[in-house]
XYZ file of C-alpha atoms in Angstrom:
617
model
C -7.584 10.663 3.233
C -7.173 13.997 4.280
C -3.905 15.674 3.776
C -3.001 12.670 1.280
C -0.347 14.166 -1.199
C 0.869 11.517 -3.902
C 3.033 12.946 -7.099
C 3.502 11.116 -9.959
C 6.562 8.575 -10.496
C 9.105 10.390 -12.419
C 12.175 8.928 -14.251
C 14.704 7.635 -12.062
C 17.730 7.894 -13.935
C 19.872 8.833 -10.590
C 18.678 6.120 -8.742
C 19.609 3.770 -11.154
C 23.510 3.993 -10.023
C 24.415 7.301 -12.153
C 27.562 8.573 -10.722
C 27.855 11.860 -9.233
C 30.353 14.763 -10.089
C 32.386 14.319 -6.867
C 35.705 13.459 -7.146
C 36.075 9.366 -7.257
C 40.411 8.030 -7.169
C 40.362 4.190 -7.496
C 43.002 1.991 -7.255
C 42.654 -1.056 -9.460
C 42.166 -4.122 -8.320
C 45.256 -6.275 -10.134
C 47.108 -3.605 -7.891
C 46.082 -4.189 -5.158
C 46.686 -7.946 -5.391
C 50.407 -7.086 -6.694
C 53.266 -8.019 -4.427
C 54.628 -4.942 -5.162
C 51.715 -3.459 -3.421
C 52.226 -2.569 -0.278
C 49.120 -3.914 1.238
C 49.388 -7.252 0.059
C 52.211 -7.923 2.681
C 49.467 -7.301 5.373
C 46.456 -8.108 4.085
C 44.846 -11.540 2.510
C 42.225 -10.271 0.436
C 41.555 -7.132 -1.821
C 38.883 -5.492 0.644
C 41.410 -5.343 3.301
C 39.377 -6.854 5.396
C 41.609 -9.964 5.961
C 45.042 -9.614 8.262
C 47.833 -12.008 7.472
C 48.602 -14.758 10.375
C 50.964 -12.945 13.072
C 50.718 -10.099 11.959
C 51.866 -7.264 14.808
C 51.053 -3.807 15.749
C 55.195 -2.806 14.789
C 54.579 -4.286 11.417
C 51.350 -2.362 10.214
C 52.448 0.846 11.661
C 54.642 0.580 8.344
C 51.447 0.949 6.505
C 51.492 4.334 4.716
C 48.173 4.933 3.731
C 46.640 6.092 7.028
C 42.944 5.127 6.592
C 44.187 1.385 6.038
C 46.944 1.774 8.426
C 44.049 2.810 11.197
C 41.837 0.419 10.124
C 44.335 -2.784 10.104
C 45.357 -1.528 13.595
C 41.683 -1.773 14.826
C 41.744 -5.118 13.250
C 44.241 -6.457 15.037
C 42.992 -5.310 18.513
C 39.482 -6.709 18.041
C 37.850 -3.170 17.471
C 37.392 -3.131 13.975
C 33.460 -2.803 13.094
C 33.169 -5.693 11.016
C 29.301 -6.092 11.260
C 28.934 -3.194 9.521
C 31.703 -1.830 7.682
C 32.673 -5.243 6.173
C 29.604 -6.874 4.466
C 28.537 -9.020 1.328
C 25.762 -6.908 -1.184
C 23.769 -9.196 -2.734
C 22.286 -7.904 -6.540
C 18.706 -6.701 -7.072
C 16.750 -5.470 -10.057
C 16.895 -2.019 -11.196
C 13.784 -0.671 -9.683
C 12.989 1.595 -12.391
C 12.826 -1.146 -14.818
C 10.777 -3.041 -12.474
C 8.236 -0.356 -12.506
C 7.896 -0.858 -16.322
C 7.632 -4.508 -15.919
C 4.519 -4.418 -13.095
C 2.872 -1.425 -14.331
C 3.464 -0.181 -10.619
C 5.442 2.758 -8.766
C 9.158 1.918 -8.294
C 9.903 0.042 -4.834
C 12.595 0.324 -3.011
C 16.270 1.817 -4.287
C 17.736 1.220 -0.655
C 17.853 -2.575 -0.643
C 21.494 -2.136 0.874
C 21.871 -0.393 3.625
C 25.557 -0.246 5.209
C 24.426 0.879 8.633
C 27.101 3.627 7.912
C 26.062 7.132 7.869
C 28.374 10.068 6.797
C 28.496 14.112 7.368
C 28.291 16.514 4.445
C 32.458 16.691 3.147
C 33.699 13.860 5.177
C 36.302 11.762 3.375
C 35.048 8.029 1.999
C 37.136 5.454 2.065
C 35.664 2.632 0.375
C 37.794 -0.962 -0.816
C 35.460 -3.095 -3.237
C 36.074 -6.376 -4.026
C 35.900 -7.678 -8.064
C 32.471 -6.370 -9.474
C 32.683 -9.180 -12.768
C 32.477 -5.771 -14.904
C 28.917 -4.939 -13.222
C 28.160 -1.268 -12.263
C 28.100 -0.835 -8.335
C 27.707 2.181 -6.614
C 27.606 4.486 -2.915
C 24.580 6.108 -2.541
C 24.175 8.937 0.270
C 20.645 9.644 1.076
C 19.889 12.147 3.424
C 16.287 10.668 5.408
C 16.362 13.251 7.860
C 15.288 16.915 8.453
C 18.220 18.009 5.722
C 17.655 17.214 2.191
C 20.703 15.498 0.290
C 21.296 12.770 -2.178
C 24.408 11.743 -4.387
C 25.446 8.536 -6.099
C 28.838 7.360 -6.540
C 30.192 4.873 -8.921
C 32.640 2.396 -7.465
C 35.187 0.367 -9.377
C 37.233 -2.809 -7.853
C 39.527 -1.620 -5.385
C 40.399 1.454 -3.100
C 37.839 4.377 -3.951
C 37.721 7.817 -2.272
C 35.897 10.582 -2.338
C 34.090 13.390 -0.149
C 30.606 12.989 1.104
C 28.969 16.112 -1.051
C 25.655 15.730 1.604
C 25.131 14.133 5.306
C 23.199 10.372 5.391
C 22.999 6.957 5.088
C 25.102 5.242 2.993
C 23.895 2.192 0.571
C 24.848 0.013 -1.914
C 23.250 -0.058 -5.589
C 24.134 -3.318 -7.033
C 21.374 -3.631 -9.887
C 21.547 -5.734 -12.886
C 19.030 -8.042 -14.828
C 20.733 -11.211 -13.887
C 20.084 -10.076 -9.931
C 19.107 -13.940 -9.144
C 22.894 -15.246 -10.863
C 24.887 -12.576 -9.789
C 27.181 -12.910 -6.952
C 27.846 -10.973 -3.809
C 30.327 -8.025 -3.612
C 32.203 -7.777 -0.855
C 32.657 -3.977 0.024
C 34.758 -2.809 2.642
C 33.371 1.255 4.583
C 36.479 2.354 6.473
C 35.411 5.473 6.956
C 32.002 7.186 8.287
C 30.464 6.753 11.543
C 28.053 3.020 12.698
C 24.873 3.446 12.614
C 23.931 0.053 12.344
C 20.649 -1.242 10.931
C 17.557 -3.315 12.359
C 16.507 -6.898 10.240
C 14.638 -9.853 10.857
C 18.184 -11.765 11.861
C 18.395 -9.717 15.285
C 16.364 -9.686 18.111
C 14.407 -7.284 20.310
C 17.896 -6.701 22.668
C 19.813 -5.890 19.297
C 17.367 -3.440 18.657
C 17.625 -1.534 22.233
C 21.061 -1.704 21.230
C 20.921 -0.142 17.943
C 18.446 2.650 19.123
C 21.191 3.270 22.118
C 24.360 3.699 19.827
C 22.215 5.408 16.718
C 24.564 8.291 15.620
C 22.216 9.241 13.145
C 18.609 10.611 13.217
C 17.373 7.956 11.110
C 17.383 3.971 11.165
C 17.185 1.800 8.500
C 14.478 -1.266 9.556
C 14.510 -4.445 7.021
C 12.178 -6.681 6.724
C 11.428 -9.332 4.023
C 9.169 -7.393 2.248
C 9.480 -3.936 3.556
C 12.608 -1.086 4.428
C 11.551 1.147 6.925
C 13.511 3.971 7.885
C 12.220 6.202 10.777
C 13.885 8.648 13.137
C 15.827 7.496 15.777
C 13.546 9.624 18.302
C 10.164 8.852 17.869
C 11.242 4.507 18.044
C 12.854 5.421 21.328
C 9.554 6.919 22.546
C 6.772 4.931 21.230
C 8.888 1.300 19.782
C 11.481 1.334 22.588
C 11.788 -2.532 22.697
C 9.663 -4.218 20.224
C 11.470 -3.632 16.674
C 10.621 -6.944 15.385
C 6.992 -6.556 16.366
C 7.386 -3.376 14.527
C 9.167 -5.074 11.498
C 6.650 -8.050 11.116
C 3.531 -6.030 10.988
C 5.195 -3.966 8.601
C 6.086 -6.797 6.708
C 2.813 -8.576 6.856
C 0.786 -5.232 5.050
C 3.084 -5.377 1.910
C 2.351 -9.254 2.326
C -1.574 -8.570 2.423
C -0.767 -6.109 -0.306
C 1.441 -8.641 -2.987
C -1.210 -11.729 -2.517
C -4.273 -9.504 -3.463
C -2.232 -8.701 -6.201
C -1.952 -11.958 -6.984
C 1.671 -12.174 -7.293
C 1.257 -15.554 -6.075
C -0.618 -16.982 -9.196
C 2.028 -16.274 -11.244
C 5.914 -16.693 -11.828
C 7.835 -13.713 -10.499
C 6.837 -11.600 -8.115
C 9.341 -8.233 -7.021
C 12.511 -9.033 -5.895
C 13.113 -5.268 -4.605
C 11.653 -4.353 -0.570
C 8.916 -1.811 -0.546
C 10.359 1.692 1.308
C 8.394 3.589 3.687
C 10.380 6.382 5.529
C 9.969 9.428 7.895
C 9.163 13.398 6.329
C 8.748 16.402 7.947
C 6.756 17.773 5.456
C 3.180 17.442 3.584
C 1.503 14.498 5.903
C 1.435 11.140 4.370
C 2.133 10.570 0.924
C 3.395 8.203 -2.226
C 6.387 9.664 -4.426
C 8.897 8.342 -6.419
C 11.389 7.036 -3.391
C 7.763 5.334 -1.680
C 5.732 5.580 0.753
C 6.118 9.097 3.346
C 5.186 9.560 6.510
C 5.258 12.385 8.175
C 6.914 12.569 11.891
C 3.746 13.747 13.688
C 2.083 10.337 12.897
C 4.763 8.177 14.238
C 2.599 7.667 18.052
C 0.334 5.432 15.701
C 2.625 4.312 12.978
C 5.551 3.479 15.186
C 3.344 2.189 18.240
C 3.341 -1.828 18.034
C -0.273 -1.648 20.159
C -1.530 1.234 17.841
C -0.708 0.594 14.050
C -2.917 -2.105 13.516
C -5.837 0.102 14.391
C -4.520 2.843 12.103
C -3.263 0.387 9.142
C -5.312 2.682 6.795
C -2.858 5.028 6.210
C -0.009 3.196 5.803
C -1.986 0.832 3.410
C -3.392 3.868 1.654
C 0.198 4.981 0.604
C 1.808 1.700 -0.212
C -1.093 0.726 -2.348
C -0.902 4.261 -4.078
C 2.964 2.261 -4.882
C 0.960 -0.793 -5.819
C -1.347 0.625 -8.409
C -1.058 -1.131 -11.922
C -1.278 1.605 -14.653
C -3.410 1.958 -16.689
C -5.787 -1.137 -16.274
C -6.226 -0.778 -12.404
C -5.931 3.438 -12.079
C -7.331 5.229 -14.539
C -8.304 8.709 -14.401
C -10.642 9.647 -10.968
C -9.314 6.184 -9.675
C -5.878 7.361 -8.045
C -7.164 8.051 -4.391
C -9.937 5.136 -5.413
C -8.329 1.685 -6.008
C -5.451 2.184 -3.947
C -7.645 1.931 -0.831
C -9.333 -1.705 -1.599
C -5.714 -2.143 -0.466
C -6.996 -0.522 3.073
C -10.086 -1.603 3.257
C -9.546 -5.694 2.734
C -5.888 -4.953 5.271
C -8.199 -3.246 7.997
C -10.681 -5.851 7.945
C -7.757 -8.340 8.128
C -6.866 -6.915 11.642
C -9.718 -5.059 12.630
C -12.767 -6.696 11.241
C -15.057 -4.908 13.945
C -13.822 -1.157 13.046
C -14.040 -0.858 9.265
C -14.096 2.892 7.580
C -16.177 2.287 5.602
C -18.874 0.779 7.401
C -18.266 1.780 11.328
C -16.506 5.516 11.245
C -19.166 8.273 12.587
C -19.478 10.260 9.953
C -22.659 13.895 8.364
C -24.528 11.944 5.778
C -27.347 12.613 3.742
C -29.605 12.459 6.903
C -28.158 11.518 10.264
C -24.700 11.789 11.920
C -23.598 8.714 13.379
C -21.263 5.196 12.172
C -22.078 3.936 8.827
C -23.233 7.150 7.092
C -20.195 6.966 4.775
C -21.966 3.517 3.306
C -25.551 4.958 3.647
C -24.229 7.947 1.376
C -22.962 5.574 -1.087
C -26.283 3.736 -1.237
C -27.835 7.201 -1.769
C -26.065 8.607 -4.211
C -25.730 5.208 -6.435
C -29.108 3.595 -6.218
C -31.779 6.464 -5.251
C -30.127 9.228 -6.973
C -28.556 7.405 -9.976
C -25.133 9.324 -9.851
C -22.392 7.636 -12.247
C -20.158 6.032 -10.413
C -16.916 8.398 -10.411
C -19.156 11.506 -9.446
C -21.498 10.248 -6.148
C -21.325 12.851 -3.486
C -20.510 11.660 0.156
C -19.513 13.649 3.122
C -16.113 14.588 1.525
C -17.125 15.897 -1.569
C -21.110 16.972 -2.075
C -20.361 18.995 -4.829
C -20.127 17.211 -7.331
C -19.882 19.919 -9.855
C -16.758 22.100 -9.042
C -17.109 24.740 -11.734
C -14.337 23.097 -14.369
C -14.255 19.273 -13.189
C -17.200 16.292 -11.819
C -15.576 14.245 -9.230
C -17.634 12.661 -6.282
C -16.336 11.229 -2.412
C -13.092 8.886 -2.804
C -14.712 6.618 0.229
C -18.200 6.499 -1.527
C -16.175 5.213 -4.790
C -14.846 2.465 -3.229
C -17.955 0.971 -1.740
C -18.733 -1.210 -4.693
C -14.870 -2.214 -4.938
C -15.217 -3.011 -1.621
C -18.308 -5.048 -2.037
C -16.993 -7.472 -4.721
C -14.783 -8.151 -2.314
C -16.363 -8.791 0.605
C -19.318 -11.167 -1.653
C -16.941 -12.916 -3.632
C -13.648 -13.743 -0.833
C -15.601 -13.347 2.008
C -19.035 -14.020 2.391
C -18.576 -16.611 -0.466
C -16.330 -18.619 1.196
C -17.586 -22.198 1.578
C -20.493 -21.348 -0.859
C -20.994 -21.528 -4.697
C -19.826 -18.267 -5.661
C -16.730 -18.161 -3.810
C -13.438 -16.435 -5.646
C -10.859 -15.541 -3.371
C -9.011 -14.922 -6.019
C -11.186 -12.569 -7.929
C -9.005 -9.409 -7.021
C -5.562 -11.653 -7.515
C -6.737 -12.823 -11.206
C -7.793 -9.160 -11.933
C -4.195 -7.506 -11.332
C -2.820 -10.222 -13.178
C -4.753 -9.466 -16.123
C -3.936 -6.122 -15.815
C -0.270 -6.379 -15.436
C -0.286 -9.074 -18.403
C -2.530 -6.576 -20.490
C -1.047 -3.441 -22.423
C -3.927 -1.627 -22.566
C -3.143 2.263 -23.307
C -7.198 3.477 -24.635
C -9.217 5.678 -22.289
C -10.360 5.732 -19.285
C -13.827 4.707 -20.093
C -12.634 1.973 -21.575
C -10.418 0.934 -18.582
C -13.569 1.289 -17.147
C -15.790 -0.689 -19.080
C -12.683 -3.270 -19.279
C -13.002 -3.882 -15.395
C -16.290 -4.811 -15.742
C -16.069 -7.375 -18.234
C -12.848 -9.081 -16.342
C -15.315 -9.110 -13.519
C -17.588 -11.164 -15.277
C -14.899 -13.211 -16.890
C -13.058 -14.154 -13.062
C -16.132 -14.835 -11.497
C -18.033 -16.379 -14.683
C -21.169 -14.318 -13.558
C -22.820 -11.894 -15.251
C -22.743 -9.010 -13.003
C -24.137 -6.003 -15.090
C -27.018 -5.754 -13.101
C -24.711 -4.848 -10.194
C -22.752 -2.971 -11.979
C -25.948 -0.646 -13.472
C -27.094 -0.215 -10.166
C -24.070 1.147 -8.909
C -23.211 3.268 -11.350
C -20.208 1.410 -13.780
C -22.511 1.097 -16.392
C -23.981 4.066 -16.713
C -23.269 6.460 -20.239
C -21.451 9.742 -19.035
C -19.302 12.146 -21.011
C -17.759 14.669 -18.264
C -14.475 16.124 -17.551
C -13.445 14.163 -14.020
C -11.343 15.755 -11.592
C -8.315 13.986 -10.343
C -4.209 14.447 -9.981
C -4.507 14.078 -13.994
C -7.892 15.137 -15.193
C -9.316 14.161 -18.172
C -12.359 13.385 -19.906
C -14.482 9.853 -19.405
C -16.856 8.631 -21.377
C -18.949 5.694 -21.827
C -21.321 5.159 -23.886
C -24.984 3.090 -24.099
C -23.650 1.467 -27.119
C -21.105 0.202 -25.229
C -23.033 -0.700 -21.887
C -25.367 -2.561 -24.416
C -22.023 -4.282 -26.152
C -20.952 -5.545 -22.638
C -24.653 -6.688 -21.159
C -24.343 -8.862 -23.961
C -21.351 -9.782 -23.732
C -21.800 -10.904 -20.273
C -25.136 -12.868 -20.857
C -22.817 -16.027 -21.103
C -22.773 -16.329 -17.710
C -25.590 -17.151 -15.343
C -26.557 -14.446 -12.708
C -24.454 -13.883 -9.092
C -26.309 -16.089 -6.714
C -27.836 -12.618 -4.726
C -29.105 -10.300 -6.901
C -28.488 -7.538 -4.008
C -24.831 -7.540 -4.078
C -25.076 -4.082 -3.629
C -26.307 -3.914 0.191
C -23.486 -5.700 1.627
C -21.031 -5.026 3.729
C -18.924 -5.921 6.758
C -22.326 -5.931 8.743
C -23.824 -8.441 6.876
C -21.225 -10.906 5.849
C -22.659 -13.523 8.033
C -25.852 -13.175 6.477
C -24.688 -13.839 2.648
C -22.504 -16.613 3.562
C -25.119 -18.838 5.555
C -27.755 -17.818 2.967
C -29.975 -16.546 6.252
C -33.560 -16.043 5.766
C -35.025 -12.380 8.064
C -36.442 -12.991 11.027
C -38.923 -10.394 12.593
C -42.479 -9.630 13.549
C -44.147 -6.503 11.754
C -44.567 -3.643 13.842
C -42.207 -4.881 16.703
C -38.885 -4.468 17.759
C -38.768 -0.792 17.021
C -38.470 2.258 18.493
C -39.097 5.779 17.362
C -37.669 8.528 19.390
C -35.878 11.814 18.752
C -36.149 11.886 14.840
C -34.799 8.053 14.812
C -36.214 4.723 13.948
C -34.103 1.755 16.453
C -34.262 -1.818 15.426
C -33.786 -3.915 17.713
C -31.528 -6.662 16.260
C -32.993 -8.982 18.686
C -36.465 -8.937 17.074
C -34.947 -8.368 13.580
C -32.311 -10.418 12.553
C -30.623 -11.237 9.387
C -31.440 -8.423 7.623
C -28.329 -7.017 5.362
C -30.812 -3.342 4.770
C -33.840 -1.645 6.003
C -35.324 0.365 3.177
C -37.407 3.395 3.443
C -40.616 4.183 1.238
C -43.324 6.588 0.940
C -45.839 4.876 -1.024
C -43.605 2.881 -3.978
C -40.817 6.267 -3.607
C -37.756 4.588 -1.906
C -36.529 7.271 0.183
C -33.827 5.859 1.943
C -31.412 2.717 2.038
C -29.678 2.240 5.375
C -27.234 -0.208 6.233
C -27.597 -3.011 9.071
C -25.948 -1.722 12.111
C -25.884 1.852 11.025
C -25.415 3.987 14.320
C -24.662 0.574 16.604
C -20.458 0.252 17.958
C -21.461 -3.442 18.200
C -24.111 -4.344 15.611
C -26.545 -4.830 18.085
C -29.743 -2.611 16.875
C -29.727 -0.468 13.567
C -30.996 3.477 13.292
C -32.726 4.879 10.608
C -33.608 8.563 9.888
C -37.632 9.097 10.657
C -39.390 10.824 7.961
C -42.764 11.656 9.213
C -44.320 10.741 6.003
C -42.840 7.836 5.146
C -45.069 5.072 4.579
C -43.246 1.519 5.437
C -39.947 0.182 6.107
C -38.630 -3.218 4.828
C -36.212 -5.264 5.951
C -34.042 -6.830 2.943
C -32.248 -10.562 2.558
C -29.322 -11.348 1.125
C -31.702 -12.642 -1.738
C -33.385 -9.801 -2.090
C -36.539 -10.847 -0.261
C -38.098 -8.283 1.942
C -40.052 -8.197 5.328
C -42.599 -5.832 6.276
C -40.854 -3.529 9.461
C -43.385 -0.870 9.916
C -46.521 0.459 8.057
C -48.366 -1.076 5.277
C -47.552 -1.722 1.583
């Protein structure tokens, strides 16, 4: 994607609940509890959240401590923010060690969010209940235009300190036993309500929250995903439909965990995925998340629009998502990330796929589909290994130090397993929905560390192993299995190589298994699903239900129907391989580049059986 930034996932020691150098006074708990403490003559429980019965305004005006004194005062008129300054944190894993445990990017640090925000130096006055001896801490994250981030440790009892940086304020309550632990009760006296948006309030709440925001953030929490976007752009484009919002949100990282196939095993992360608002760069993946810059908020914050531009948003939480080393290796990190997009977009938009239906310069014509027809180019007429095919954003493949090929054209054959084995192969033999679900589990169970060409080559054999076919064939034709020894370009580059001797090790390997039931996986796509799922047989008379007229072939898809490609030929030359419904919004008629001396054009079935189109064989 253009503009697509991602850097990689650094160590996280500060997010892990590291306390700051600011100043931190604490009062201990047993003190507090002491009846020679003053507040215990006002207060029931250690938070000081909790007047005494008849107590009266002449009585805590005694208090000396003038944060508590203020704060039992509000109490006791009904004014005190309890919804927000007094809440229960619930434990979570330590992301970081998370990340080790998936093989992924780190979610979310920001589980907790108080819904209280601070300035830069204002004074925190923070009462925590008893921790059990487990490390809690304040974190101060500054989301908006200002940068800013500290961490403060918090011990039972009365803690203050000054804010060293404006923002939101959470709680970091991480420890292994997350699912055992219990709740702390924590007590914000100080700081200004921002409030927060989750799945317990309703649209109204939300009007409310964007109303009263005294920040320029908002934290949004879902079940699977913490949003946090500016205050401005939800007024203008998500003024009253938060948990529409919320629940599409949620339903991508949903999309995103069951390809993953967090669902076929045990434990599955316990930490939120965070996407939040930057004024810098565009969109991008980094060690807090997901990024999104401001200027795309009219899609991403638009309840009518995002599901039309779910790419994006897919594209950076899958960059999150990507199990190292088995499922990213090196010219693979703006690759596999998008079978994330691709199988989300179809999910919602099955009619406007990237891949198949954006107007895009290919080899020949300029016009929907040309990104595919590309790919079907550069893999099967020109025989380009698979991570250096050309496409319309990269026909160089050669950059004077590094091969690389088109990030879009890479993922066609991703794609395709895909859509033949959990889509087209539903209700038929070779269904296996679960073929990308099984795959990350074997890759999070596996602790592979060789190269990337053996990643590579590993892939391919899991493929096999999933879908107990042997699918070399497709794999030689579209480039996997090809030997190459270059230097490939990506955010780490490094060499690849792969070998004959060990394409011939794996065709072997693989002969176990009987052949995929279509032996031209490699022509389908989202235009011809239909066709490899009801096993359809073409349908057309030779030399009608054409025309040819301003350097294009039309087929009608009226007189030619079921066909998943038309292929090009001078004589036994194959020219050209063009996808069904290339150049068609609706799928209605197909156009094809004329070449003057080509020779014939066949129509091609999901079995590989072809029908005469034009010209003679």
């Amino acid at each position: 994607m253009k503009g697509i930034i991602i850097t990689t996932f650094l160590s996280c020691a500060i997010y892990a609940g590291a306390a700051s150098t600011a100043s931190s006074i604490t009062t201990p708990i047993e003190n507090i509890q002491s009846e020679s403490h003053p507040a215990s003559k006002y207060f029931l429980d250690n938070c000081f959240s909790m007047l005494k019965n008849k107590m009266k305004e002449r009585k805590l005006s005694s208090i000396e401590n003038p944060f508590i004194r203020n704060a039992a005062l509000q109490m006791l008129n009904g004014t005190y923010a309890f919804t927000y300054r007094v809440q229960e944190y619930k434990a979570y894993p330590n992301p970081a060690e998370e990340q080790k445990y998936f093989k992924t990017g780190a979610y979310s640090y920001f589980d907790n969010p108080t819904g209280i925000c601070f300035e830069q130096g204002e004074d925190v006055v923070i009462a925590v209940s008893d921790t059990q001896n487990t490390p809690i801490s304040l974190r101060i994250h500054n989301f908006g235009k200002e940068e800013g981030d500290s961490v403060y440790e918090l011990k039972p009892g009365l803690n203050t300190f000054k804010a060293a940086n404006k923002g939101l304020a959470y709680i970091q309550y991480f420890t292994p036993m997350y699912a055992q632990a219990p709740a702390v009760k924590v007590n914000i006296m100080t700081g200004s309500v921002n409030g927060f948006f989750d799945t317990s309030k309703s649209n109204a709440d939300w009007q409310s929250l964007l109303a009263g925001a005294q920040s320029d953030v908002i934290d949004m929490v879902g079940d699977r995903v913490h949003l946090v976007y500016s205050v401005a752009s939800l007024k203008q484009y998500c003024p009253d439909k938060g948990s529409e919002l919320l629940a599409i949100y949620d339903s991508i990282i949903a999309i995103q965990q069951d390809l993953m196939g967090y669902n076929l095993q045990g434990r599955k992360p316990a930490n939120r995925m965070l996407g939040r608002v930057v004024w810098d760069g565009y969109m991008y993946a980094d060690e807090l998340g997901a990024a999104f810059h401001e200027d795309t908020m009219g899609e991403l914050a638009d309840v009518s629009k995002v599901k039309s531009n779910v790419w994006g948003i897919a594209h950076e939480f899958g960059h999150v998502n990507q199990v190292h080393p088995n499922l990213c290796w090196t010219g693979t990190t703006e690759v596999t990330n998008n079978i994330f997009s691709a199988w989300t977009q179809y999910l919602f938009t099955p009619n406007a796929l990237r891949l198949e239906h954006e107007k895009m310069k290919g080899y020949s014509l300029d016009q929907s589909g040309e990104r595919f027809n590309t790919y079907l180019e550069s893999a099967l007429i020109r025989n380009e290994e698979w991570l250096t095919q050309a496409g319309p954003d990269r026909w160089d493949r050669f950059n004077g130090k590094n091969w690389g090929g088109d990030h879009f054209v890479k993922l066609c054959p991703l794609w395709q397993l895909q859509l033949f084995f959990g889509v087209a192969g539903k209700g038929n033999t070779w269904a296996t929905p679960d073929l990308y679900p099984n795959l990350f589990a074997l890759s999070r169970e596996d602790n592979n560390t060789q190269s990337s060409g053996r990643s590579q080559l590993l892939f391919v054999k899991r493929i096999c192993d999933i879908s107990r076919r042997d699918m070399t064939d497709f794999f030689v034709r579209t480039g996997f299995l090809r030997p190459i020894d270059k230097y490939i370009d990506d955010y780490t580059p490094g060499q690849h190589t792969i070998t004959q001797a060990q394409i011939d090790d794996l065709i072997a390997y693989a002969k176990r298994y009987k052949k995929p039931e279509s032996p031209v996986i490699y022509y389908i796509s989202g235009n011809s699903i239909d066709a490899f799922r009801r096993m359809k047989k073409i349908e057309g008379t030779h030399g009608k239900g054409y025309t040819i007229a301003n350097g294009k072939m039309i087929i009608d898809h009226d007189a030619w129907k079921n066909a998943v490609v038309f292929e090009i030929y001078t004589h036994r030359n194959l020219r050209k391989i063009v996808m069904v419904g290339s150049g068609s919004d609706d799928n209605s008629f197909t156009a094809l580049p004329y070449l003057p001396n080509a020779t014939r054009v066949e129509a091609v079935a999901w079995n590989g059986k072809r029908r005469l189109v034009y010209g003679s064989r």
